Amino acid sequence: LKTRLDTVLSGTTTVGNVTYRHSDQIAKMSSKLKSNISEVADVLGMKLEVTSGYRSEAANRKAGGAKGSQHVKGQAADISIVGMTPSQIGRLVKELQKRGVKRFGMYSGNTALHIDYGDLGLGRKNAHFMFDKYNANMSRSPQWFKNLEKEIR
């Protein structure tokens, strides 16, 4: 059982079905984003871990984040997908999209799903998918992620 002391010592905070790995990032994350992540976790009956939320410019550079990152605006989060099946991640993406999340990204390590409210870009109506930071890399993404992009676009 997680206690308040565990939270302070570990630097994590758990609110309902969502654990934030970095407690100091929560306050500057958009209320809408936190609410949507929590709502989706409850709807899907899943425990979610936000591995990265708000980042200062310096922290974003250190993490290798994009210039103008939505993390710096408190409008992005990275959610751990370790142990999730492609089907579970697909349900997660669809529920988040219903709540206004527009962009979804994965990385080569397949350990986190990036979500944000940024612009879709030209010609995109429903969602923008990225792999290793760019849509141009989608050809290298797992087949199930490519299929999800086609289904949602």
XYZ file of C-alpha atoms in Angstrom:
153
model
C 0.000 0.000 0.000
C 1.418 3.349 -1.047
C 1.616 5.908 1.732
C 2.110 9.668 1.661
C 5.689 9.110 2.850
C 6.358 6.735 -0.077
C 5.152 9.445 -2.437
C 7.424 12.088 -0.946
C 10.453 9.802 -0.869
C 10.009 8.415 -4.370
C 9.041 11.687 -6.066
C 5.929 10.092 -7.539
C 2.323 10.990 -6.934
C -0.678 8.758 -7.545
C -4.096 10.269 -8.117
C -6.785 7.649 -8.685
C -5.623 5.364 -11.496
C -2.815 7.690 -12.634
C 0.729 7.783 -11.269
C 2.907 10.760 -12.110
C 6.578 9.776 -12.063
C 7.716 13.356 -11.426
C 5.520 15.045 -8.813
C 7.031 18.455 -9.543
C 5.612 18.391 -13.091
C 1.956 18.061 -12.097
C 1.190 21.649 -11.070
C 2.173 23.084 -14.456
C 0.365 20.482 -16.548
C -2.898 21.650 -18.084
C -5.931 20.768 -15.978
C -7.639 19.515 -19.125
C -4.772 17.111 -19.864
C -4.663 15.730 -16.317
C -8.443 15.372 -16.261
C -8.520 13.589 -19.620
C -5.775 11.148 -18.660
C -7.566 10.367 -15.397
C -10.942 9.980 -17.099
C -9.517 7.620 -19.727
C -7.758 5.529 -17.073
C -11.085 5.156 -15.246
C -13.105 4.402 -18.404
C -10.633 1.749 -19.515
C -10.088 0.388 -15.998
C -6.341 0.808 -16.447
C -3.622 2.152 -14.220
C -1.580 4.671 -16.202
C 1.843 6.121 -15.462
C 2.764 9.569 -16.765
C 6.528 9.412 -17.186
C 6.854 13.026 -18.311
C 4.475 15.975 -18.199
C 5.408 19.630 -17.940
C 9.059 20.403 -18.663
C 11.001 23.644 -18.360
C 12.946 24.698 -21.476
C 16.159 23.409 -19.856
C 14.602 20.062 -18.892
C 13.136 19.735 -22.381
C 16.552 20.268 -23.994
C 18.110 17.736 -21.603
C 15.391 15.186 -22.495
C 16.026 15.732 -26.211
C 12.577 17.279 -26.660
C 11.573 19.195 -29.759
C 11.958 22.945 -29.941
C 8.535 24.443 -29.194
C 7.500 21.223 -27.443
C 3.993 21.018 -26.028
C 5.630 19.718 -22.820
C 6.953 23.250 -22.179
C 3.376 24.565 -22.453
C 2.010 21.896 -20.088
C -0.027 20.489 -22.997
C 1.784 17.147 -23.430
C 2.480 13.959 -21.544
C 4.353 10.732 -22.099
C 2.474 7.692 -20.820
C 4.244 4.411 -20.119
C 3.026 1.622 -22.394
C 5.255 -1.051 -20.869
C 3.248 -4.253 -20.554
C 0.355 -3.014 -22.692
C -0.841 -4.903 -25.737
C -1.311 -3.107 -29.068
C -5.061 -3.463 -28.529
C -4.871 -1.721 -25.146
C -2.760 1.087 -26.586
C -5.253 1.432 -29.442
C -8.134 1.788 -26.986
C -6.088 4.327 -25.007
C -5.402 6.409 -28.135
C -9.048 6.322 -29.247
C -10.337 7.397 -25.828
C -7.798 10.216 -25.612
C -8.685 11.367 -29.120
C -12.378 11.540 -28.148
C -11.278 14.019 -25.467
C -9.357 16.311 -27.785
C -5.846 14.862 -27.837
C -4.614 15.459 -31.372
C -1.099 14.088 -31.635
C 0.315 10.690 -30.734
C 3.925 9.595 -30.866
C 6.000 6.556 -30.120
C 9.712 5.994 -29.863
C 11.995 3.155 -30.972
C 12.162 1.752 -27.447
C 8.350 1.325 -27.429
C 8.176 2.313 -23.755
C 6.079 5.495 -23.924
C 3.213 7.031 -25.843
C 3.552 10.787 -26.343
C 0.251 12.694 -26.395
C -0.432 16.383 -26.920
C -2.908 19.034 -28.053
C -0.650 20.575 -30.739
C -1.668 21.451 -34.281
C -2.503 18.616 -36.626
C -0.710 20.098 -39.619
C -1.855 20.450 -43.192
C -4.188 17.819 -44.571
C -4.783 16.015 -41.277
C -8.356 15.937 -40.023
C -8.416 13.655 -37.008
C -4.980 12.917 -35.603
C -1.271 13.257 -36.210
C 0.959 10.256 -35.597
C 4.729 10.406 -35.111
C 7.475 7.865 -34.636
C 10.829 8.966 -33.216
C 9.561 12.580 -33.157
C 8.470 12.820 -36.818
C 5.638 11.629 -39.021
C 8.232 10.954 -41.739
C 9.519 8.076 -39.570
C 6.165 6.254 -39.439
C 7.415 3.712 -41.988
C 9.787 2.436 -39.247
C 7.060 2.159 -36.589
C 5.492 -1.151 -35.516
C 2.842 -2.393 -37.950
C 0.069 -2.132 -35.359
C 0.913 1.590 -34.846
C 0.754 2.173 -38.625
C -2.602 0.375 -38.712
C -3.901 2.514 -35.846
C -2.872 5.663 -37.703
C -4.776 4.534 -40.831
C -7.833 3.624 -38.778
C -8.004 6.971 -36.977
C -6.956 9.318 -39.766
